[in-house]
Amino acid sequence: MMTNKETANLIDESGILAISTRLQRLSEQFRKDGLLLYKAFGIEFEPKWFPVIYTLQFKSPLSILELASEIGYAHPSTISLLKELEQQKLISSLRDKTDERKRLIVLTGKAWELIEQMKPVWEVMVKVLSEITENENSLLKALNESEAQLRKKGFLERALVLVDQLKKEEAGADVVPLEMEVQLVETTEGLKTSGAILKSVLRETDADQLFAVTIADQSSHFLATVHDLPAGTCSYHKTKSGNKIEGLAILEQYRGMGVGKALIQAITASQNEVFYVHSPISLVSWFEKTGFLKKGKQLEESGNLYYKMIFNT
């Protein structure tokens, strides 16, 4: 049987692969010791409450969304934390005068008294944590640098780009020059063909892997053929924000051959207007290669994460 010590050694020896596990292990140790330190000062305080209490002493009032953004937590996690703090009577909420549906979070008198008690503890924590982290390879500096890298491009996004590159390298030797053509669909028969391709792809692909599954009635459809055989389809329709691209579907046997790129190029060249797309995380890097740029923050719809991307003319 393997002991805990042996397990820890294996995790340590795994290097960068176990970075999440080791950071969690380190965080848990800090949390446990921090809780004991608060108790040593006669203070009943959970370290997990710290980001909310600390933030609100400098920025208050804040809406739930603003607070979640400040502490870097997901909205559901922030709400869960606020419920605990409300039960402890450390926070209360006000109604926004400009929007009665909006809650503004503030600290209570009890919280302000608690902060004054905790300030000496925080001074001790700063000194001890500095001793632990300020060495040849500063942990705090490394965290700042790593988080800055994640803000530029997330872990998942980077991984998917790498996977895509590896797939292309593996398939590169098999790619044959294609006789490809992309045309605007103007016949009933063409519309039926485009619809059949879309349905075929939807049957084999989860809906959240496509950036649209519903096509507007007034869409303009494009059909790509390879050696005169249907290979893929895509469409766009006019909205108040511009022309929204949607319904991209490539038959499996033609993927990785540039059919999708040819469709996007044909669509964006068809009108001298704004084109945009709601791209899931998995397709962001692909759309960037076809000339699109992310606009704004990551969004969510029906549980699916996506970015609005604008075609850069």
mmCIF file of C-alpha atoms in Angstrom:
data_model
loop_
_atom_site.group_PDB
_atom_site.id
_atom_site.type_symbol
_atom_site.label_atom_id
_atom_site.label_comp_id
_atom_site.label_asym_id
_atom_site.label_seq_id
_atom_site.Cartn_x
_atom_site.Cartn_y
_atom_site.Cartn_z
ATOM 1 C CA MET A 1 0.000 0.000 0.000
ATOM 2 C CA MET A 2 1.265 3.475 -0.844
ATOM 3 C CA THR A 3 1.579 5.908 2.066
ATOM 4 C CA ASN A 4 0.504 9.568 2.037
ATOM 5 C CA LYS A 5 4.144 10.573 2.005
ATOM 6 C CA GLU A 6 4.822 8.472 -1.093
ATOM 7 C CA THR A 7 1.720 9.914 -2.791
ATOM 8 C CA ALA A 8 2.904 13.438 -2.057
ATOM 9 C CA ASN A 9 6.347 12.620 -3.453
ATOM 10 C CA LEU A 10 4.835 11.336 -6.682
ATOM 11 C CA ILE A 11 2.748 14.491 -7.006
ATOM 12 C CA ASP A 12 5.813 16.651 -6.369
ATOM 13 C CA GLU A 13 7.843 14.716 -8.902
ATOM 14 C CA SER A 14 5.155 15.094 -11.586
ATOM 15 C CA GLY A 15 6.239 18.714 -11.976
ATOM 16 C CA ILE A 16 4.100 21.228 -13.852
ATOM 17 C CA LEU A 17 1.357 18.644 -14.510
ATOM 18 C CA ALA A 18 0.341 18.789 -10.836
ATOM 19 C CA ILE A 19 0.503 22.567 -10.444
ATOM 20 C CA SER A 20 -3.254 22.845 -9.762
ATOM 21 C CA THR A 21 -3.053 20.101 -7.111
ATOM 22 C CA ARG A 22 -0.049 21.699 -5.425
ATOM 23 C CA LEU A 23 -1.597 25.183 -5.422
ATOM 24 C CA GLN A 24 -4.760 23.723 -3.897
ATOM 25 C CA ARG A 25 -2.657 21.906 -1.284
ATOM 26 C CA LEU A 26 -0.795 25.118 -0.461
ATOM 27 C CA SER A 27 -4.035 27.111 -0.309
ATOM 28 C CA GLU A 28 -5.610 24.572 2.033
ATOM 29 C CA GLN A 29 -2.606 24.751 4.361
ATOM 30 C CA PHE A 30 -2.758 28.561 4.443
ATOM 31 C CA ARG A 31 -6.516 28.426 5.061
ATOM 32 C CA LYS A 32 -6.248 25.985 7.975
ATOM 33 C CA ASP A 33 -3.394 27.861 9.632
ATOM 34 C CA GLY A 34 -5.110 31.196 9.018
ATOM 35 C CA LEU A 35 -8.259 29.923 10.749
ATOM 36 C CA LEU A 36 -6.191 28.804 13.763
ATOM 37 C CA LEU A 37 -4.386 32.155 13.861
ATOM 38 C CA TYR A 38 -7.687 34.056 13.958
ATOM 39 C CA LYS A 39 -8.824 31.805 16.815
ATOM 40 C CA ALA A 40 -5.548 32.450 18.654
ATOM 41 C CA PHE A 41 -6.534 36.129 18.649
ATOM 42 C CA GLY A 42 -10.034 35.236 19.854
ATOM 43 C CA ILE A 43 -11.628 35.989 16.486
ATOM 44 C CA GLU A 44 -14.238 33.763 14.831
ATOM 45 C CA PHE A 45 -13.588 34.355 11.140
ATOM 46 C CA GLU A 46 -13.452 32.068 8.104
ATOM 47 C CA PRO A 47 -10.563 32.866 5.714
ATOM 48 C CA LYS A 48 -12.906 32.276 2.750
ATOM 49 C CA TRP A 49 -14.825 35.411 3.785
ATOM 50 C CA PHE A 50 -11.704 37.568 3.457
ATOM 51 C CA PRO A 51 -11.996 38.715 -0.209
ATOM 52 C CA VAL A 52 -15.510 40.104 0.277
ATOM 53 C CA ILE A 53 -14.813 41.809 3.608
ATOM 54 C CA TYR A 54 -11.483 43.219 2.449
ATOM 55 C CA THR A 55 -12.911 44.561 -0.820
ATOM 56 C CA LEU A 56 -15.990 46.174 0.715
ATOM 57 C CA GLN A 57 -13.949 48.124 3.233
ATOM 58 C CA PHE A 58 -12.431 50.055 0.305
ATOM 59 C CA LYS A 59 -15.210 49.883 -2.318
ATOM 60 C CA SER A 60 -18.759 50.128 -1.101
ATOM 61 C CA PRO A 61 -21.539 49.775 -1.996
ATOM 62 C CA LEU A 62 -21.083 47.282 -4.822
ATOM 63 C CA SER A 63 -23.599 45.284 -6.813
ATOM 64 C CA ILE A 64 -23.230 41.495 -6.761
ATOM 65 C CA LEU A 65 -21.820 41.510 -10.301
ATOM 66 C CA GLU A 66 -19.357 44.279 -9.458
ATOM 67 C CA LEU A 67 -18.247 42.433 -6.332
ATOM 68 C CA ALA A 68 -17.829 39.163 -8.238
ATOM 69 C CA SER A 69 -15.651 40.976 -10.759
ATOM 70 C CA GLU A 70 -13.542 42.596 -8.020
ATOM 71 C CA ILE A 71 -12.784 39.340 -6.202
ATOM 72 C CA GLY A 72 -12.521 37.284 -9.387
ATOM 73 C CA TYR A 73 -15.177 34.715 -8.446
ATOM 74 C CA ALA A 74 -17.982 33.280 -10.549
ATOM 75 C CA HIS A 75 -21.418 34.771 -9.927
ATOM 76 C CA PRO A 76 -22.887 31.633 -8.207
ATOM 77 C CA SER A 77 -19.828 31.329 -5.915
ATOM 78 C CA THR A 78 -20.137 34.993 -4.943
ATOM 79 C CA ILE A 79 -23.835 34.621 -4.112
ATOM 80 C CA SER A 80 -23.102 31.555 -1.946
ATOM 81 C CA LEU A 81 -20.443 33.492 -0.064
ATOM 82 C CA LEU A 82 -22.733 36.492 0.434
ATOM 83 C CA LYS A 83 -25.456 34.266 1.898
ATOM 84 C CA GLU A 84 -23.016 33.054 4.552
ATOM 85 C CA LEU A 85 -21.894 36.580 5.380
ATOM 86 C CA GLU A 86 -25.496 37.762 5.572
ATOM 87 C CA GLN A 87 -26.274 34.977 8.036
ATOM 88 C CA GLN A 88 -23.295 36.138 10.102
ATOM 89 C CA LYS A 89 -24.697 39.694 9.937
ATOM 90 C CA LEU A 90 -21.461 40.943 8.393
ATOM 91 C CA ILE A 91 -23.099 42.378 5.273
ATOM 92 C CA SER A 92 -26.447 43.875 4.364
ATOM 93 C CA SER A 93 -28.000 44.975 1.097
ATOM 94 C CA LEU A 94 -29.577 48.185 -0.162
ATOM 95 C CA ARG A 95 -31.834 48.852 -3.114
ATOM 96 C CA ASP A 96 -30.260 50.784 -5.958
ATOM 97 C CA LYS A 97 -32.140 54.085 -6.327
ATOM 98 C CA THR A 98 -31.805 53.890 -10.115
ATOM 99 C CA ASP A 99 -32.801 50.217 -10.396
ATOM 100 C CA GLU A 100 -34.976 48.649 -7.690
ATOM 101 C CA ARG A 101 -34.133 45.133 -8.909
ATOM 102 C CA LYS A 102 -30.454 45.675 -8.170
ATOM 103 C CA ARG A 103 -28.955 44.855 -4.746
ATOM 104 C CA LEU A 104 -26.036 46.890 -3.429
ATOM 105 C CA ILE A 105 -23.849 45.153 -0.835
ATOM 106 C CA VAL A 106 -22.405 47.018 2.171
ATOM 107 C CA LEU A 107 -20.635 46.062 5.391
ATOM 108 C CA THR A 108 -22.510 46.145 8.682
ATOM 109 C CA GLY A 109 -21.333 47.802 11.896
ATOM 110 C CA LYS A 110 -20.409 44.344 13.187
ATOM 111 C CA ALA A 111 -18.136 43.852 10.159
ATOM 112 C CA TRP A 112 -16.369 47.168 10.705
ATOM 113 C CA GLU A 113 -15.701 46.251 14.330
ATOM 114 C CA LEU A 114 -14.373 42.876 13.215
ATOM 115 C CA ILE A 115 -12.038 44.516 10.682
ATOM 116 C CA GLU A 116 -10.454 46.599 13.454
ATOM 117 C CA GLN A 117 -9.873 43.394 15.452
ATOM 118 C CA MET A 118 -8.355 41.629 12.440
ATOM 119 C CA LYS A 119 -5.912 44.356 11.363
ATOM 120 C CA PRO A 120 -3.203 43.189 13.830
ATOM 121 C CA VAL A 121 -3.714 39.613 12.553
ATOM 122 C CA TRP A 122 -3.321 40.757 8.966
ATOM 123 C CA GLU A 123 -0.030 42.468 9.868
ATOM 124 C CA VAL A 124 1.259 39.193 11.291
ATOM 125 C CA MET A 125 0.051 37.322 8.208
ATOM 126 C CA VAL A 126 1.836 39.714 5.855
ATOM 127 C CA LYS A 127 5.146 39.201 7.670
ATOM 128 C CA VAL A 128 4.838 35.418 7.847
ATOM 129 C CA LEU A 129 3.661 35.012 4.239
ATOM 130 C CA SER A 130 6.506 37.275 3.097
ATOM 131 C CA GLU A 131 8.988 34.980 4.862
ATOM 132 C CA ILE A 132 7.488 31.980 3.080
ATOM 133 C CA THR A 133 7.136 33.453 -0.415
ATOM 134 C CA GLU A 134 9.956 36.004 -0.749
ATOM 135 C CA ASN A 135 12.713 33.628 -1.770
ATOM 136 C CA GLU A 136 14.817 33.172 -4.892
ATOM 137 C CA ASN A 137 11.706 32.274 -6.891
ATOM 138 C CA SER A 138 9.054 34.639 -5.527
ATOM 139 C CA LEU A 139 5.663 32.903 -5.385
ATOM 140 C CA LEU A 140 3.738 36.195 -5.401
ATOM 141 C CA LYS A 141 5.645 37.460 -8.435
ATOM 142 C CA ALA A 142 5.090 34.148 -10.218
ATOM 143 C CA LEU A 143 1.349 34.259 -9.441
ATOM 144 C CA ASN A 144 1.058 37.795 -10.780
ATOM 145 C CA GLU A 145 2.871 36.832 -13.973
ATOM 146 C CA SER A 146 0.830 33.642 -14.446
ATOM 147 C CA GLU A 147 -2.493 35.440 -13.908
ATOM 148 C CA ALA A 148 -1.414 38.094 -16.415
ATOM 149 C CA GLN A 149 -0.774 35.342 -18.962
ATOM 150 C CA LEU A 150 -4.222 33.834 -18.292
ATOM 151 C CA ARG A 151 -5.866 37.205 -18.846
ATOM 152 C CA LYS A 152 -4.250 37.341 -22.286
ATOM 153 C CA LYS A 153 -5.426 33.847 -23.195
ATOM 154 C CA GLY A 154 -7.001 31.199 -20.952
ATOM 155 C CA PHE A 155 -5.731 27.692 -20.233
ATOM 156 C CA LEU A 156 -8.490 25.960 -22.225
ATOM 157 C CA GLU A 157 -8.123 28.280 -25.188
ATOM 158 C CA ARG A 158 -4.355 27.686 -25.318
ATOM 159 C CA ALA A 159 -4.845 23.929 -25.033
ATOM 160 C CA LEU A 160 -7.392 23.827 -27.856
ATOM 161 C CA VAL A 161 -5.079 25.845 -30.106
ATOM 162 C CA LEU A 162 -2.273 23.361 -29.432
ATOM 163 C CA VAL A 163 -4.552 20.377 -30.087
ATOM 164 C CA ASP A 164 -5.666 21.980 -33.353
ATOM 165 C CA GLN A 165 -2.052 22.523 -34.399
ATOM 166 C CA LEU A 166 -1.145 18.914 -33.612
ATOM 167 C CA LYS A 167 -4.111 17.632 -35.618
ATOM 168 C CA LYS A 168 -3.105 19.761 -38.580
ATOM 169 C CA GLU A 169 0.474 18.515 -38.373
ATOM 170 C CA GLU A 170 -0.740 14.909 -38.328
ATOM 171 C CA ALA A 171 -3.133 15.459 -41.229
ATOM 172 C CA GLY A 172 -0.849 17.751 -43.206
ATOM 173 C CA ALA A 173 0.714 14.996 -45.259
ATOM 174 C CA ASP A 174 -2.729 13.774 -46.349
ATOM 175 C CA VAL A 175 -4.159 17.111 -47.501
ATOM 176 C CA VAL A 176 -4.698 17.208 -51.255
ATOM 177 C CA PRO A 177 -5.294 20.422 -53.260
ATOM 178 C CA LEU A 178 -9.061 20.816 -53.675
ATOM 179 C CA GLU A 179 -11.290 21.954 -56.458
ATOM 180 C CA MET A 180 -13.431 24.062 -54.150
ATOM 181 C CA GLU A 181 -16.202 26.520 -54.926
ATOM 182 C CA VAL A 182 -18.390 28.663 -52.658
ATOM 183 C CA GLN A 183 -21.600 30.198 -53.943
ATOM 184 C CA LEU A 184 -24.580 32.114 -52.611
ATOM 185 C CA VAL A 185 -27.583 29.779 -52.466
ATOM 186 C CA GLU A 186 -30.339 31.118 -54.711
ATOM 187 C CA THR A 187 -32.415 28.031 -55.469
ATOM 188 C CA THR A 188 -34.790 25.852 -53.473
ATOM 189 C CA GLU A 189 -32.616 22.833 -54.245
ATOM 190 C CA GLY A 190 -29.578 24.653 -52.871
ATOM 191 C CA LEU A 191 -31.426 25.548 -49.676
ATOM 192 C CA LYS A 192 -32.422 21.906 -49.226
ATOM 193 C CA THR A 193 -28.778 20.854 -49.635
ATOM 194 C CA SER A 194 -27.586 23.426 -47.088
ATOM 195 C CA GLY A 195 -30.288 22.329 -44.653
ATOM 196 C CA ALA A 196 -29.340 18.671 -45.086
ATOM 197 C CA ILE A 197 -25.671 19.434 -44.298
ATOM 198 C CA LEU A 198 -26.624 21.397 -41.190
ATOM 199 C CA LYS A 199 -28.916 18.620 -39.922
ATOM 200 C CA SER A 200 -26.253 15.994 -40.587
ATOM 201 C CA VAL A 201 -23.646 17.899 -38.580
ATOM 202 C CA LEU A 202 -26.073 18.610 -35.722
ATOM 203 C CA ARG A 203 -26.815 14.896 -35.402
ATOM 204 C CA GLU A 204 -23.142 14.071 -34.761
ATOM 205 C CA THR A 205 -22.136 17.220 -32.850
ATOM 206 C CA ASP A 206 -23.341 18.607 -29.525
ATOM 207 C CA ALA A 207 -25.249 21.839 -30.045
ATOM 208 C CA ASP A 208 -22.894 23.809 -27.776
ATOM 209 C CA GLN A 209 -20.006 23.036 -30.153
ATOM 210 C CA LEU A 210 -21.685 25.074 -32.890
ATOM 211 C CA PHE A 211 -21.941 28.819 -32.666
ATOM 212 C CA ALA A 212 -25.566 28.740 -33.850
ATOM 213 C CA VAL A 213 -28.253 26.131 -34.252
ATOM 214 C CA THR A 214 -31.133 28.370 -35.293
ATOM 215 C CA ILE A 215 -31.166 30.122 -38.631
ATOM 216 C CA ALA A 216 -33.208 33.280 -39.182
ATOM 217 C CA ASP A 217 -35.842 33.209 -41.937
ATOM 218 C CA GLN A 218 -34.135 36.034 -43.818
ATOM 219 C CA SER A 219 -30.689 34.455 -43.788
ATOM 220 C CA SER A 220 -28.394 34.484 -46.799
ATOM 221 C CA HIS A 221 -26.972 30.980 -47.226
ATOM 222 C CA PHE A 222 -23.684 29.944 -48.786
ATOM 223 C CA LEU A 223 -22.817 26.465 -50.002
ATOM 224 C CA ALA A 224 -19.306 25.088 -50.463
ATOM 225 C CA THR A 225 -18.633 22.233 -52.874
ATOM 226 C CA VAL A 226 -15.502 20.141 -53.362
ATOM 227 C CA HIS A 227 -15.119 18.473 -56.756
ATOM 228 C CA ASP A 228 -18.766 19.481 -57.319
ATOM 229 C CA LEU A 229 -19.924 17.610 -54.196
ATOM 230 C CA PRO A 230 -21.617 19.435 -51.246
ATOM 231 C CA ALA A 231 -19.065 19.919 -48.441
ATOM 232 C CA GLY A 232 -20.256 22.660 -46.109
ATOM 233 C CA THR A 233 -22.617 25.541 -45.488
ATOM 234 C CA CYS A 234 -22.807 28.808 -43.585
ATOM 235 C CA SER A 235 -25.157 31.791 -43.485
ATOM 236 C CA TYR A 236 -25.704 35.281 -42.133
ATOM 237 C CA HIS A 237 -28.639 37.561 -41.452
ATOM 238 C CA LYS A 238 -28.939 41.276 -40.787
ATOM 239 C CA THR A 239 -29.393 42.525 -37.217
ATOM 240 C CA LYS A 240 -29.231 45.942 -35.560
ATOM 241 C CA SER A 241 -25.558 45.257 -34.763
ATOM 242 C CA GLY A 242 -24.601 44.210 -38.288
ATOM 243 C CA ASN A 243 -24.580 40.903 -40.152
ATOM 244 C CA LYS A 244 -24.539 37.913 -37.797
ATOM 245 C CA ILE A 245 -22.766 34.834 -39.144
ATOM 246 C CA GLU A 246 -24.250 31.513 -38.026
ATOM 247 C CA GLY A 247 -24.964 27.928 -38.981
ATOM 248 C CA LEU A 248 -21.430 26.938 -39.963
ATOM 249 C CA ALA A 249 -21.434 23.203 -40.731
ATOM 250 C CA ILE A 250 -18.753 21.172 -42.511
ATOM 251 C CA LEU A 251 -19.243 17.508 -43.377
ATOM 252 C CA GLU A 252 -16.750 15.313 -41.532
ATOM 253 C CA GLN A 253 -14.833 14.118 -44.592
ATOM 254 C CA TYR A 254 -14.045 17.708 -45.635
ATOM 255 C CA ARG A 255 -12.885 19.090 -42.285
ATOM 256 C CA GLY A 256 -9.349 20.411 -41.970
ATOM 257 C CA MET A 257 -9.211 21.224 -45.688
ATOM 258 C CA GLY A 258 -10.039 24.926 -45.575
ATOM 259 C CA VAL A 259 -13.744 24.628 -46.405
ATOM 260 C CA GLY A 260 -14.835 26.632 -43.347
ATOM 261 C CA LYS A 261 -12.333 29.382 -44.067
ATOM 262 C CA ALA A 262 -13.494 29.578 -47.690
ATOM 263 C CA LEU A 263 -17.113 29.957 -46.554
ATOM 264 C CA ILE A 264 -16.255 32.753 -44.104
ATOM 265 C CA GLN A 265 -14.173 34.559 -46.722
ATOM 266 C CA ALA A 266 -17.012 34.376 -49.240
ATOM 267 C CA ILE A 267 -19.546 35.703 -46.718
ATOM 268 C CA THR A 268 -17.413 38.611 -45.472
ATOM 269 C CA ALA A 269 -16.574 39.568 -49.046
ATOM 270 C CA SER A 270 -20.232 39.593 -50.111
ATOM 271 C CA GLN A 271 -21.122 42.826 -48.286
ATOM 272 C CA ASN A 272 -19.094 45.893 -47.382
ATOM 273 C CA GLU A 273 -20.709 45.922 -43.928
ATOM 274 C CA VAL A 274 -20.053 44.809 -40.353
ATOM 275 C CA PHE A 275 -19.967 41.046 -39.760
ATOM 276 C CA TYR A 276 -19.920 39.443 -36.333
ATOM 277 C CA VAL A 277 -20.257 36.022 -34.764
ATOM 278 C CA HIS A 278 -20.989 34.575 -31.308
ATOM 279 C CA SER A 279 -18.110 32.158 -31.044
ATOM 280 C CA PRO A 280 -17.779 29.450 -28.364
ATOM 281 C CA ILE A 281 -14.400 29.213 -26.618
ATOM 282 C CA SER A 282 -13.365 26.240 -28.763
ATOM 283 C CA LEU A 283 -13.648 28.270 -32.004
ATOM 284 C CA VAL A 284 -12.180 31.617 -30.892
ATOM 285 C CA SER A 285 -8.667 30.892 -32.171
ATOM 286 C CA TRP A 286 -10.086 29.591 -35.468
ATOM 287 C CA PHE A 287 -12.108 32.755 -36.046
ATOM 288 C CA GLU A 288 -9.083 34.887 -35.142
ATOM 289 C CA LYS A 289 -7.211 33.182 -37.979
ATOM 290 C CA THR A 290 -10.035 34.066 -40.376
ATOM 291 C CA GLY A 291 -9.847 37.765 -39.459
ATOM 292 C CA PHE A 292 -12.171 38.165 -36.464
ATOM 293 C CA LEU A 293 -11.339 39.988 -33.222
ATOM 294 C CA LYS A 294 -12.865 39.440 -29.785
ATOM 295 C CA LYS A 295 -15.021 42.323 -28.562
ATOM 296 C CA GLY A 296 -15.729 42.721 -24.846
ATOM 297 C CA LYS A 297 -15.778 40.115 -22.114
ATOM 298 C CA GLN A 298 -16.745 36.468 -22.171
ATOM 299 C CA LEU A 299 -20.539 36.027 -22.268
ATOM 300 C CA GLU A 300 -22.916 33.223 -21.368
ATOM 301 C CA GLU A 301 -26.153 32.009 -22.910
ATOM 302 C CA SER A 302 -28.068 28.868 -21.923
ATOM 303 C CA GLY A 303 -25.033 27.645 -20.005
ATOM 304 C CA ASN A 304 -22.686 28.042 -22.995
ATOM 305 C CA LEU A 305 -19.730 30.438 -22.898
ATOM 306 C CA TYR A 306 -18.915 32.544 -25.958
ATOM 307 C CA TYR A 307 -17.276 35.738 -27.219
ATOM 308 C CA LYS A 308 -18.750 38.244 -29.604
ATOM 309 C CA MET A 309 -16.211 38.588 -32.424
ATOM 310 C CA ILE A 310 -16.138 41.281 -35.104
ATOM 311 C CA PHE A 311 -14.665 40.781 -38.552
ATOM 312 C CA ASN A 312 -11.615 43.018 -38.935
ATOM 313 C CA THR A 313 -11.887 44.516 -42.414
#
